[in-house]
Short mmCIF file of C-alpha atoms in Angstrom, two decimals:
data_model
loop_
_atom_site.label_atom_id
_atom_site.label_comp_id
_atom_site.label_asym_id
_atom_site.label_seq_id
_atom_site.Cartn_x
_atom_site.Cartn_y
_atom_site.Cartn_z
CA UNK O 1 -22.08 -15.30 48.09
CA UNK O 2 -21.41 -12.18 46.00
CA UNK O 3 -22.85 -8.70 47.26
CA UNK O 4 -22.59 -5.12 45.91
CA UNK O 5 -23.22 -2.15 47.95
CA UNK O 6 -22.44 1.02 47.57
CA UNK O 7 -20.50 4.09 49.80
CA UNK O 8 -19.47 7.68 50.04
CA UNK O 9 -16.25 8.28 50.41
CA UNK O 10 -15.06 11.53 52.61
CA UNK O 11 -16.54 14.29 51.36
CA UNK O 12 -14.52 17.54 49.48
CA UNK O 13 -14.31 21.14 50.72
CA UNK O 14 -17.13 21.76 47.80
CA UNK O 15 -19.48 19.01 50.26
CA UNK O 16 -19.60 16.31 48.00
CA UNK O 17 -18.80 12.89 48.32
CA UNK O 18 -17.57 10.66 45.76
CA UNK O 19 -19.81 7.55 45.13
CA UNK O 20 -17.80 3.80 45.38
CA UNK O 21 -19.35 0.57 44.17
CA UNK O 22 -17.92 -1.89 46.58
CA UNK O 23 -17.67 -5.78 45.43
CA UNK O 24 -17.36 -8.30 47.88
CA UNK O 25 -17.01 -12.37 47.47
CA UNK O 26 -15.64 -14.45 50.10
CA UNK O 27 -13.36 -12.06 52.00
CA UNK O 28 -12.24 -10.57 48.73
CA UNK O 29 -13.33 -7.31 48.17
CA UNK O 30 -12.82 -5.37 44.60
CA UNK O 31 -13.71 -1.31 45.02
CA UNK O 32 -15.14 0.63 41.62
CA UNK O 33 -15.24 4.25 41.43
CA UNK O 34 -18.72 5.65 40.10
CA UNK O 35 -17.66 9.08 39.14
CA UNK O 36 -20.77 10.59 40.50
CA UNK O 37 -20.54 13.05 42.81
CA UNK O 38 -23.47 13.94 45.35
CA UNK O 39 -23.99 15.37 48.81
CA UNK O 40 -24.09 13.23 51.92
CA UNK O 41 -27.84 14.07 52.34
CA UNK O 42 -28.63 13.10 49.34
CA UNK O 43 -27.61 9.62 49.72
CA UNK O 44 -30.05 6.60 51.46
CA UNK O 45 -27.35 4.10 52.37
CA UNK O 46 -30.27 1.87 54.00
CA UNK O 47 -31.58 1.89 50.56
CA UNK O 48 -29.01 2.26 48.90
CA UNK O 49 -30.39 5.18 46.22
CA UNK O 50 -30.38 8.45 45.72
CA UNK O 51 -32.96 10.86 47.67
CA UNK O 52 -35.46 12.33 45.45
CA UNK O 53 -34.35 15.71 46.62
CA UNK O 54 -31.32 15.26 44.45
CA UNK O 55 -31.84 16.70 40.94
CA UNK O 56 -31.88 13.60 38.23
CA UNK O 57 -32.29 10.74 40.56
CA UNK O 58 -34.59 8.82 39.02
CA UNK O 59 -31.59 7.97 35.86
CA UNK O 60 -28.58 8.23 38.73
CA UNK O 61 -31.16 5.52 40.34
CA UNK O 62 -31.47 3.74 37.58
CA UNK O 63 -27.50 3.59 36.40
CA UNK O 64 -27.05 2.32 39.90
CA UNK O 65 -29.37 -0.61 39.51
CA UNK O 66 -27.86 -1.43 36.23
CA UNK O 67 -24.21 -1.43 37.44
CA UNK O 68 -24.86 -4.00 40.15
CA UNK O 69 -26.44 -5.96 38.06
CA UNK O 70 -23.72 -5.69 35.65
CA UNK O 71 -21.13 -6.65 37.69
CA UNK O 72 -22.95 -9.47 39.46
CA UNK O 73 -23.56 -10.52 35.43
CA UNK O 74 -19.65 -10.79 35.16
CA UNK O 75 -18.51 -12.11 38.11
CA UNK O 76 -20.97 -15.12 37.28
CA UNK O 77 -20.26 -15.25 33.94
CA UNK O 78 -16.38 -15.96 34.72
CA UNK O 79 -17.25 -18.69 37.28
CA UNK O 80 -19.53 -20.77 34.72
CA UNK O 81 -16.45 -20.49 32.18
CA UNK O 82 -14.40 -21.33 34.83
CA UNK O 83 -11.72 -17.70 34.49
CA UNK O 84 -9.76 -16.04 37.06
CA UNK O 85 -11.98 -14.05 39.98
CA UNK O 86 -8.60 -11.94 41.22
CA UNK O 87 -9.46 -8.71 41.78
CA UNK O 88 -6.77 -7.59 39.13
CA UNK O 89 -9.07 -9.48 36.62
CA UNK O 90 -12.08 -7.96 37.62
CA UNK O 91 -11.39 -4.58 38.14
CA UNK O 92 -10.70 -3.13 35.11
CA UNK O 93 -14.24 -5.42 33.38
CA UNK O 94 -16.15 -3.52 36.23
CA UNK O 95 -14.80 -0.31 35.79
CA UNK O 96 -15.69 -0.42 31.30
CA UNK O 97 -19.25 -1.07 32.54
CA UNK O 98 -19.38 1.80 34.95
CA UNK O 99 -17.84 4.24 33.24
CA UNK O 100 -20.23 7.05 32.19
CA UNK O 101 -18.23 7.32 28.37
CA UNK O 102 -18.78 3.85 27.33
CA UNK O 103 -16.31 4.04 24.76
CA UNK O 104 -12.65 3.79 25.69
CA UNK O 105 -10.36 3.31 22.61
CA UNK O 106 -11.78 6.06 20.00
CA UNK O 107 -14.82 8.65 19.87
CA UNK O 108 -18.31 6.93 18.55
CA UNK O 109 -17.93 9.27 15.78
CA UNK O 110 -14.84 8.02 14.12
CA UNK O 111 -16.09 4.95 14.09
CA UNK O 112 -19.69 4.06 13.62
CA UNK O 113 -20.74 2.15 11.04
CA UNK O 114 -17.69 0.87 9.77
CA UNK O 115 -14.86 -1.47 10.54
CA UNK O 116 -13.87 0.30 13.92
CA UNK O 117 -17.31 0.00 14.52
CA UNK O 118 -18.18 -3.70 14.85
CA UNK O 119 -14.59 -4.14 16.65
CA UNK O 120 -15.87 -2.05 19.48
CA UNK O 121 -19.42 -3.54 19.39
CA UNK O 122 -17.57 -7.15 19.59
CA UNK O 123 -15.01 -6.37 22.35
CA UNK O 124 -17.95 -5.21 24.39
CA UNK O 125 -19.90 -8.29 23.48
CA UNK O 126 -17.00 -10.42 24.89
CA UNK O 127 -16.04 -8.33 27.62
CA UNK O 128 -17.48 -10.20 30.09
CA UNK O 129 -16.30 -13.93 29.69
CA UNK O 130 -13.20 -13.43 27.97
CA UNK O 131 -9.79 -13.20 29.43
CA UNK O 132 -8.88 -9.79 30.86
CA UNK O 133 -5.34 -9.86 28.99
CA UNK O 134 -7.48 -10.67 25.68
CA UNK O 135 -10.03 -7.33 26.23
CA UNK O 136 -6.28 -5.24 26.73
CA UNK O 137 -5.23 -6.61 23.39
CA UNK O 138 -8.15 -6.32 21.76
CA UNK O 139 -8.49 -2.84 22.86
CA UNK O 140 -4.67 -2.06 22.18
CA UNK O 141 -5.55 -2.98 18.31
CA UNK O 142 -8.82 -1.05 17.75
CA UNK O 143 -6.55 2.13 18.69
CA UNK O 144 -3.60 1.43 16.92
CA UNK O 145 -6.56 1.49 14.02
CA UNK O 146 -8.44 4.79 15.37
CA UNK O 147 -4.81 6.16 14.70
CA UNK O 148 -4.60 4.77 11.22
CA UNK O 149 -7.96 5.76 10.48
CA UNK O 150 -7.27 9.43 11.28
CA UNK O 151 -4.02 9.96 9.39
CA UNK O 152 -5.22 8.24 6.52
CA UNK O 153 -9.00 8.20 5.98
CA UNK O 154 -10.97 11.45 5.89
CA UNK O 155 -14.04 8.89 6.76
CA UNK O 156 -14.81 5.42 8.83
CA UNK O 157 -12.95 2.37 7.44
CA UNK O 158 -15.76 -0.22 5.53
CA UNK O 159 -14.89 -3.74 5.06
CA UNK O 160 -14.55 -3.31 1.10
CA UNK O 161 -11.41 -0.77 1.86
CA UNK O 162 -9.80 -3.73 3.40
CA UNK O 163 -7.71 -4.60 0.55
CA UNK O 164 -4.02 -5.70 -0.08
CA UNK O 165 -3.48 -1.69 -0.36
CA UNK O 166 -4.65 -0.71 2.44
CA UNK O 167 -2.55 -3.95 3.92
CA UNK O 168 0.08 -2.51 2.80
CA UNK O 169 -0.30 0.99 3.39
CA UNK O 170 -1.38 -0.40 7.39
CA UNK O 171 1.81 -2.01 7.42
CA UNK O 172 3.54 0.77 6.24
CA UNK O 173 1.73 2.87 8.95
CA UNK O 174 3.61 0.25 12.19
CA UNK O 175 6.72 0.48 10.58
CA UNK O 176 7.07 4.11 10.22
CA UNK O 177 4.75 5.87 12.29
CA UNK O 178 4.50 3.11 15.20
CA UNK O 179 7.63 1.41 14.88
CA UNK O 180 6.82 -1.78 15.74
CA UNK O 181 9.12 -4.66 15.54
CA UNK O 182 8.14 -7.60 13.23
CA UNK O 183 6.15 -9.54 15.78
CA UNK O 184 4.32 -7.01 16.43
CA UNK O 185 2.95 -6.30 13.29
CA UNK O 186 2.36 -9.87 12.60
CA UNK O 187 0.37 -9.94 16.15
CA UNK O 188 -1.95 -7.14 14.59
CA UNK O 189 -2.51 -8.57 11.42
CA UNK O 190 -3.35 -11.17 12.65
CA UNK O 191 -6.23 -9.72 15.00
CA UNK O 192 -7.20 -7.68 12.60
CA UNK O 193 -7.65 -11.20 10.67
CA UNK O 194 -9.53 -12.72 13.37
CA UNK O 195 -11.59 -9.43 13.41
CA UNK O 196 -12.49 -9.53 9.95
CA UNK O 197 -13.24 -13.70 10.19
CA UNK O 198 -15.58 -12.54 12.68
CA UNK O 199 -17.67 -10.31 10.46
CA UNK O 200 -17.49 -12.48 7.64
CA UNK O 201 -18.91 -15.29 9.94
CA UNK O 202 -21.85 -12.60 10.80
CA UNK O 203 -22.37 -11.96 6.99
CA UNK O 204 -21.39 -7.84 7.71
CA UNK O 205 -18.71 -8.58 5.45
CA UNK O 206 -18.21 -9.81 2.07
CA UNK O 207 -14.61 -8.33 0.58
CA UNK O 208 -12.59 -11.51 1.07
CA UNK O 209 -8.52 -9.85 0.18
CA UNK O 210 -7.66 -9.78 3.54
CA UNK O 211 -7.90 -13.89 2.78
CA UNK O 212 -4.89 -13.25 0.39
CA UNK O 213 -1.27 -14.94 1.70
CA UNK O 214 -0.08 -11.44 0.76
CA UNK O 215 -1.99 -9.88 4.02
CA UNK O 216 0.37 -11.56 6.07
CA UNK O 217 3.42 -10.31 8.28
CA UNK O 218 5.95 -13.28 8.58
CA UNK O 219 7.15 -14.31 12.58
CA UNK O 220 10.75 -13.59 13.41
CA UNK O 221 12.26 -15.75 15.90
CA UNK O 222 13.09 -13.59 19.23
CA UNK O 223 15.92 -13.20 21.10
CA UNK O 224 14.57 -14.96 24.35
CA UNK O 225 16.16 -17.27 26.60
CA UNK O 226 15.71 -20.10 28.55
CA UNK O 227 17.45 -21.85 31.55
CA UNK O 228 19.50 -25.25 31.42
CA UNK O 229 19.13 -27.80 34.14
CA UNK O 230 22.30 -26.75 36.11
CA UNK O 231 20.83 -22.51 36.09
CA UNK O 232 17.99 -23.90 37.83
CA UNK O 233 20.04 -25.56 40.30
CA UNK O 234 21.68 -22.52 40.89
CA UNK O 235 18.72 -20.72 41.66
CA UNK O 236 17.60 -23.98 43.93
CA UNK O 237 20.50 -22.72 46.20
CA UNK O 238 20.45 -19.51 46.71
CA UNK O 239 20.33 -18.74 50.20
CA UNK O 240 17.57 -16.31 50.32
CA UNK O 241 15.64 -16.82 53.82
CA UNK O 242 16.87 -12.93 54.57
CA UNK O 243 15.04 -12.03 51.83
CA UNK O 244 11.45 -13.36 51.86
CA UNK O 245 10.25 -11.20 48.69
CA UNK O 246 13.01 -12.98 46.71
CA UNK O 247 12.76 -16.49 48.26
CA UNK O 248 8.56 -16.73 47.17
CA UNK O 249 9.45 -15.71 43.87
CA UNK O 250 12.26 -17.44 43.42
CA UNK O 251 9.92 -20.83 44.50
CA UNK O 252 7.35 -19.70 41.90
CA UNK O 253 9.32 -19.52 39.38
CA UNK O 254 10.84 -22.95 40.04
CA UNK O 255 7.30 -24.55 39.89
CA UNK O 256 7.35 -23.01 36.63
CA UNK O 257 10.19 -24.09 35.47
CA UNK O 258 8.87 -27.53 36.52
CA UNK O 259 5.42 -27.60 35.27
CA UNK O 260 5.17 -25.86 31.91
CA UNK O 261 2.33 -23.10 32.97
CA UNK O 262 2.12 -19.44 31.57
CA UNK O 263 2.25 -17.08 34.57
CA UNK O 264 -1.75 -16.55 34.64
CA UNK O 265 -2.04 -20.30 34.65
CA UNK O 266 0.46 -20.77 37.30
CA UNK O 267 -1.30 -17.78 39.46
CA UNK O 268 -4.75 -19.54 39.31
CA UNK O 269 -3.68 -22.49 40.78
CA UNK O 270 -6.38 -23.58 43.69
CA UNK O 271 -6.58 -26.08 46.16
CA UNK O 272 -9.40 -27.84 44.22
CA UNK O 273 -6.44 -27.91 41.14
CA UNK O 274 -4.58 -30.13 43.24
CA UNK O 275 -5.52 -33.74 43.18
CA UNK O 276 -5.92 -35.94 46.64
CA UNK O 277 -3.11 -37.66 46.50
CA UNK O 278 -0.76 -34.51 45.60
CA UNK O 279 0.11 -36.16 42.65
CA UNK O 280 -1.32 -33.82 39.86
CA UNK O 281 -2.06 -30.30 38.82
CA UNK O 282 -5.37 -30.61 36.94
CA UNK O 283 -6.56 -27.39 35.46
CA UNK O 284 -8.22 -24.99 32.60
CA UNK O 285 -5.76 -22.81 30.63
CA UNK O 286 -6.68 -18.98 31.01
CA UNK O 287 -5.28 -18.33 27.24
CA UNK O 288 -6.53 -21.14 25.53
CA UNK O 289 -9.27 -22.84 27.96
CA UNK O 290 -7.41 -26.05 27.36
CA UNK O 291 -7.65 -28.85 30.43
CA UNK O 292 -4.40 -29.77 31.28
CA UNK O 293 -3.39 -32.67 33.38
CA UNK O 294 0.38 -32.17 34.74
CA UNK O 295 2.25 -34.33 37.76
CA UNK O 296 3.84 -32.86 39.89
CA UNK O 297 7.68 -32.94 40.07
CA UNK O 298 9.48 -33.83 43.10
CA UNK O 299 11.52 -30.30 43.19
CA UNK O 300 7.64 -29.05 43.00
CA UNK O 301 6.51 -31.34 45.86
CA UNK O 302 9.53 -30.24 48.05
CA UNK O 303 8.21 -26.63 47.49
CA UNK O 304 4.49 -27.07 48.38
CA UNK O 305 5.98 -29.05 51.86
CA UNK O 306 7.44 -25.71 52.39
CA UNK O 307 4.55 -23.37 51.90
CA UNK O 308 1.88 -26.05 53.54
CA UNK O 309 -0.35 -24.14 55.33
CA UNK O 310 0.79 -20.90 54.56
CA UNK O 311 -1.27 -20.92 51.59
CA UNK O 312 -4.25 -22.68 50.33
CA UNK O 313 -2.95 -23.94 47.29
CA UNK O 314 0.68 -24.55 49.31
CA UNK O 315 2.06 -22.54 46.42
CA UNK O 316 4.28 -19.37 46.96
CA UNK O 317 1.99 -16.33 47.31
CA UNK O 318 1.70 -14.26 43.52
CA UNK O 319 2.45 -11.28 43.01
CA UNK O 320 2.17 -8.73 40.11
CA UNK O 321 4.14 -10.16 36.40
CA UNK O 322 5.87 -7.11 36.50
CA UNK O 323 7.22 -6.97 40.03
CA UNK O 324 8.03 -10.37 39.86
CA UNK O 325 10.07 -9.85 36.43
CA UNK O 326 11.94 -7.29 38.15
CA UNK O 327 12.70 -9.73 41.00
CA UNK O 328 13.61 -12.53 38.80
CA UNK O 329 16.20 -10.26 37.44
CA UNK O 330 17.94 -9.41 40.96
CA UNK O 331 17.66 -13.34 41.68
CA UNK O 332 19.55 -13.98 38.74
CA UNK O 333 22.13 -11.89 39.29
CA UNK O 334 22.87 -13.27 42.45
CA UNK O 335 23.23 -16.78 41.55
CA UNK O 336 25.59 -14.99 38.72
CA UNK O 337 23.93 -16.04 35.84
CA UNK O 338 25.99 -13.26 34.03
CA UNK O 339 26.69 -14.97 30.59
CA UNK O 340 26.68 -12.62 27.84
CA UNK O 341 23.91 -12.99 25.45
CA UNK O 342 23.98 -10.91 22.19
CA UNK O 343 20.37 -9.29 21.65
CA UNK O 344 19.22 -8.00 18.57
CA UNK O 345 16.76 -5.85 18.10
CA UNK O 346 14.18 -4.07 15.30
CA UNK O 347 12.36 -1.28 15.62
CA UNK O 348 10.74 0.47 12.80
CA UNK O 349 13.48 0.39 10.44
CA UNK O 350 16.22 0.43 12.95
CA UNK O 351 18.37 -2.39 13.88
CA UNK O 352 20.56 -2.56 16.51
CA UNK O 353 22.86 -5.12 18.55
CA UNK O 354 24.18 -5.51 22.08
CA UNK O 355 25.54 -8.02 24.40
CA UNK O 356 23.76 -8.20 27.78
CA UNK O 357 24.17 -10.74 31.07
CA UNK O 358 22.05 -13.27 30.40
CA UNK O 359 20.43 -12.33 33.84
CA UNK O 360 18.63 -9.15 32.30
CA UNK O 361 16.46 -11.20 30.11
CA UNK O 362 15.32 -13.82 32.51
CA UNK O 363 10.98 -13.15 32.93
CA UNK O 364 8.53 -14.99 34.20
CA UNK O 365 8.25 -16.76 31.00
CA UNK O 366 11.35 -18.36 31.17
CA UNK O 367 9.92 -20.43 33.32
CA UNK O 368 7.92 -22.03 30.56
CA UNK O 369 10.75 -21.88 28.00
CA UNK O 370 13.27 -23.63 30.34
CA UNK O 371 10.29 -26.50 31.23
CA UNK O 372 9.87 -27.21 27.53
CA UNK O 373 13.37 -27.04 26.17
CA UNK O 374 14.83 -29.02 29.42
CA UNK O 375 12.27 -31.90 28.40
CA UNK O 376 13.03 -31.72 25.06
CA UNK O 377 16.65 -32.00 25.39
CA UNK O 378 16.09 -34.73 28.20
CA UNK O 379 14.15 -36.77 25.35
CA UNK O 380 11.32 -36.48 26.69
CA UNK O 381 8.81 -37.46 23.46
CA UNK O 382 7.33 -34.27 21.64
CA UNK O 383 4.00 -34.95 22.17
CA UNK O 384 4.06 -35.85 25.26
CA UNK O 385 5.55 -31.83 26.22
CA UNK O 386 3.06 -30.45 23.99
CA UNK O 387 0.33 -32.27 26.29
CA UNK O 388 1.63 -30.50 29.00
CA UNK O 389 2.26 -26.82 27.40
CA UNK O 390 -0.61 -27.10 24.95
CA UNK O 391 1.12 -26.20 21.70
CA UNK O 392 -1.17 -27.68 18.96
CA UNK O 393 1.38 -28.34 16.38
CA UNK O 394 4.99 -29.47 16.52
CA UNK O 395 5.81 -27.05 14.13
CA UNK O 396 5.16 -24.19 16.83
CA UNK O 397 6.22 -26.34 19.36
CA UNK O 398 9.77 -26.19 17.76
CA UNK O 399 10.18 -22.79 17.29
CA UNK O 400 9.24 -22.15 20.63
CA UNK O 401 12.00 -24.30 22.34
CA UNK O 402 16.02 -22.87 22.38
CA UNK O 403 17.84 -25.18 20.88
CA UNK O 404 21.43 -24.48 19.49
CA UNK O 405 22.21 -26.59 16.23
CA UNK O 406 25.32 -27.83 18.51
CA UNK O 407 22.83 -28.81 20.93
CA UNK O 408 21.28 -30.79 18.20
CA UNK O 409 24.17 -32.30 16.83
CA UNK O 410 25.20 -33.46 20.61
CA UNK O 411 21.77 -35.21 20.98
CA UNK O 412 22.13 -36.69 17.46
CA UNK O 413 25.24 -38.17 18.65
CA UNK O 414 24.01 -39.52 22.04
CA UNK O 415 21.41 -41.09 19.85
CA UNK O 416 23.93 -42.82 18.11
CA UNK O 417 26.11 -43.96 21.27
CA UNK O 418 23.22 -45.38 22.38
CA UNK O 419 22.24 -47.39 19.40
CA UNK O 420 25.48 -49.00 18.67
CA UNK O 421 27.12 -49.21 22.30
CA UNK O 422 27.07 -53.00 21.87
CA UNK O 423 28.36 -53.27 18.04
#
């Protein structure tokens, strides 16, 4: 059962104590600073309100009742649609709803009534139920278009000034003021896209150019890696009971590499994900909100023996993407994954090149890349890896995968072995 309380925290040499929301579920607890300041006897902690005596009460009062409810809103909202409770999920959709500013991205007044406008309204619409990742990127965008607003509009964006111009002038705008690379612009458009679907679903908009195959950026392949069937072995071997940190992410990422699932997937794995007979991962993808159904590999089975009742999923423990990106690195190196792998890169209008040991790139990702290309190369049917890593279309499916053209000539010519071994 979920509870909110709130606490004062120590009080300050001016006597006031800062006010904490405390959330607590299970023995999970997730801690939300207020931002109000009062004095200790000022505060009814039986009650949990603020004394009369206290000058505006009755509204602190009232902001108080509407927070917990806010947050008990959420938090129930992500169980019926079945998202990630972590406390790193919920966190920062508690804190947007307590915040005394509600707007985080741009001022009110550079937006209202306009374009900006109805992105904010939506995000905060969606804020809620949809992933926390999503609200970040969302968020991310409407800036990025605060900032475009201001050096080129002396007021709010409409929907009729979204036209191949202003396309182009917006693209012109992450090139040479923002210097994104190419995917990042076509990540934009395309939310701005999905933005402006949005409102033309809601009839607020009617200027249909962003509709144009013009208002497009094109997707450049990246420079990203993955790891071939004897690098995982590698990793398998490493030694690394001195260095519990390394061995449990190490173990992670080899259930990635073995079951196809993004890193929030693969951190939301729960005992009830695991069917009866150990057999199968059955769960909802965070990104999508796909079902998946996935057995489990025998290097995967091996692993959950290991962590058996040391966890309650008998999956290595999670920690942060980041950490564990940097970790993944320093595993890599020790297992001397040090091929040299030339990385290009575009920013802006710069382009540059540089070798680097293959063990600099390796992410958490990899994990996924290495599942579907290994399978893929295997001959594992198309389809039946796209069931597992919920690509919709081969087409996308294919450019996700790292395969050489020798590696494709080499399976072409197994192919062929194998068809006319007995002629």
């Amino acid at each position: 059962m979920a509870s909110v309380k709130y606490y004062l925290k120590k009080p300050k040499p001016n006597g006031t104590s800062l006010l904490s929301l405390y959330f607590r579920y299970g023995k999970v607890q997730v801690v939300i600073s207020t931002n109000l300041f009062i004095k200790p006897k000022s505060w009814d902690s039986k009650n949990q309100k603020v004394r009369a005596s206290h000058e505006g009460y009755s509204e602190l009062n009232a902001n108080l009742d509407k927070w917990r409810n806010e947050v008990q809103k959420i938090y129930q909202q992500r169980l019926f649609h079945n998202l990630p409770i972590t406390p790193a999920d919920l966190k920062p959709l508690f804190e947007r709803e307590i915040r005394t500013d509600k707007y985080e991205s741009a001022p009110p007044s550079k937006t209202k009534g306009g374009l900006l406008d109805f992105i904010d309204k939506y995000i905060q619409s969606v804020q809620a139920f949809k992933n926390a990742n999503t609200i970040r990127t969302y968020r991310s965008h409407l800036k990025m278009l605060t900032e475009f607003q201001e050096a080129n509009f002396k007021n709010p964006i409409h929907f009729n000034d979204v036209t191949l111009d202003f396309y182009h002038n917006l693209k012109k705008f992450m090139v040479e003021v923002k210097e994104y690379n190419d995917n990042t612009q076509n990540k934009h458009t395309g939310i701005l896209k999905f933005f402006l679907n949005e409102a033309t679903e809601r009839k607020e908009n009617t200027s249909l150019e962003y509709k144009s195959r013009r208002f497009s950026t094109p997707r450049k392949q990246v420079d990203s890696i993955y790891l071939n069937e004897e690098e995982i072995q590698l990793l398998l071997k490493l030694d690394l009971s001195s260095e519990p940190r390394l061995e449990k992410v190490r173990d992670l990422f080899i259930v990635g590499c073995f079951t196809g699932l993004r890193f929030s997937d693969l951190t939301s794995i729960r005992a009830e994900n695991i069917s009866p007979d150990f057999k199968y991962f059955k769960t909802k993808t965070v990104k999508t909100e796909e079902f998946l159904e996935i057995p489990i590999h025998p290097v995967v089975s091996k692993i959950m023996e290991k962590y058996k009742g040391k966890t309650s999923n008998c999956l290595p423990p999670s920690i942060s993407n980041q950490k564990m990106n940097e970790y993944l690195k320093e595993i890599g190196e020790l297992a001397n994954l040090s091929e040299n792998v030339a990385l290009f890169k575009k920013k802006g209008m710069t382009r540059t090149q540089k070798k680097v040991s293959k063990f600099e790139l390796i992410t958490c990702h990899t994990a996924r890349r290495s599942f579907a290309t290994n399978e893929y190369l295997a001959g594992t049917p198309t389809y039946t890896i796209m069931a597992i890593t919920g690509h919709r279309t081969e087409k996308a499916f294919l450019t996700y995968i790292k395969v050489t053209k020798r590696q494709y000539a080499r399976q072409l010519s197994d192919i062929w072995k194998e068809r006319f071994k007995e002629q």
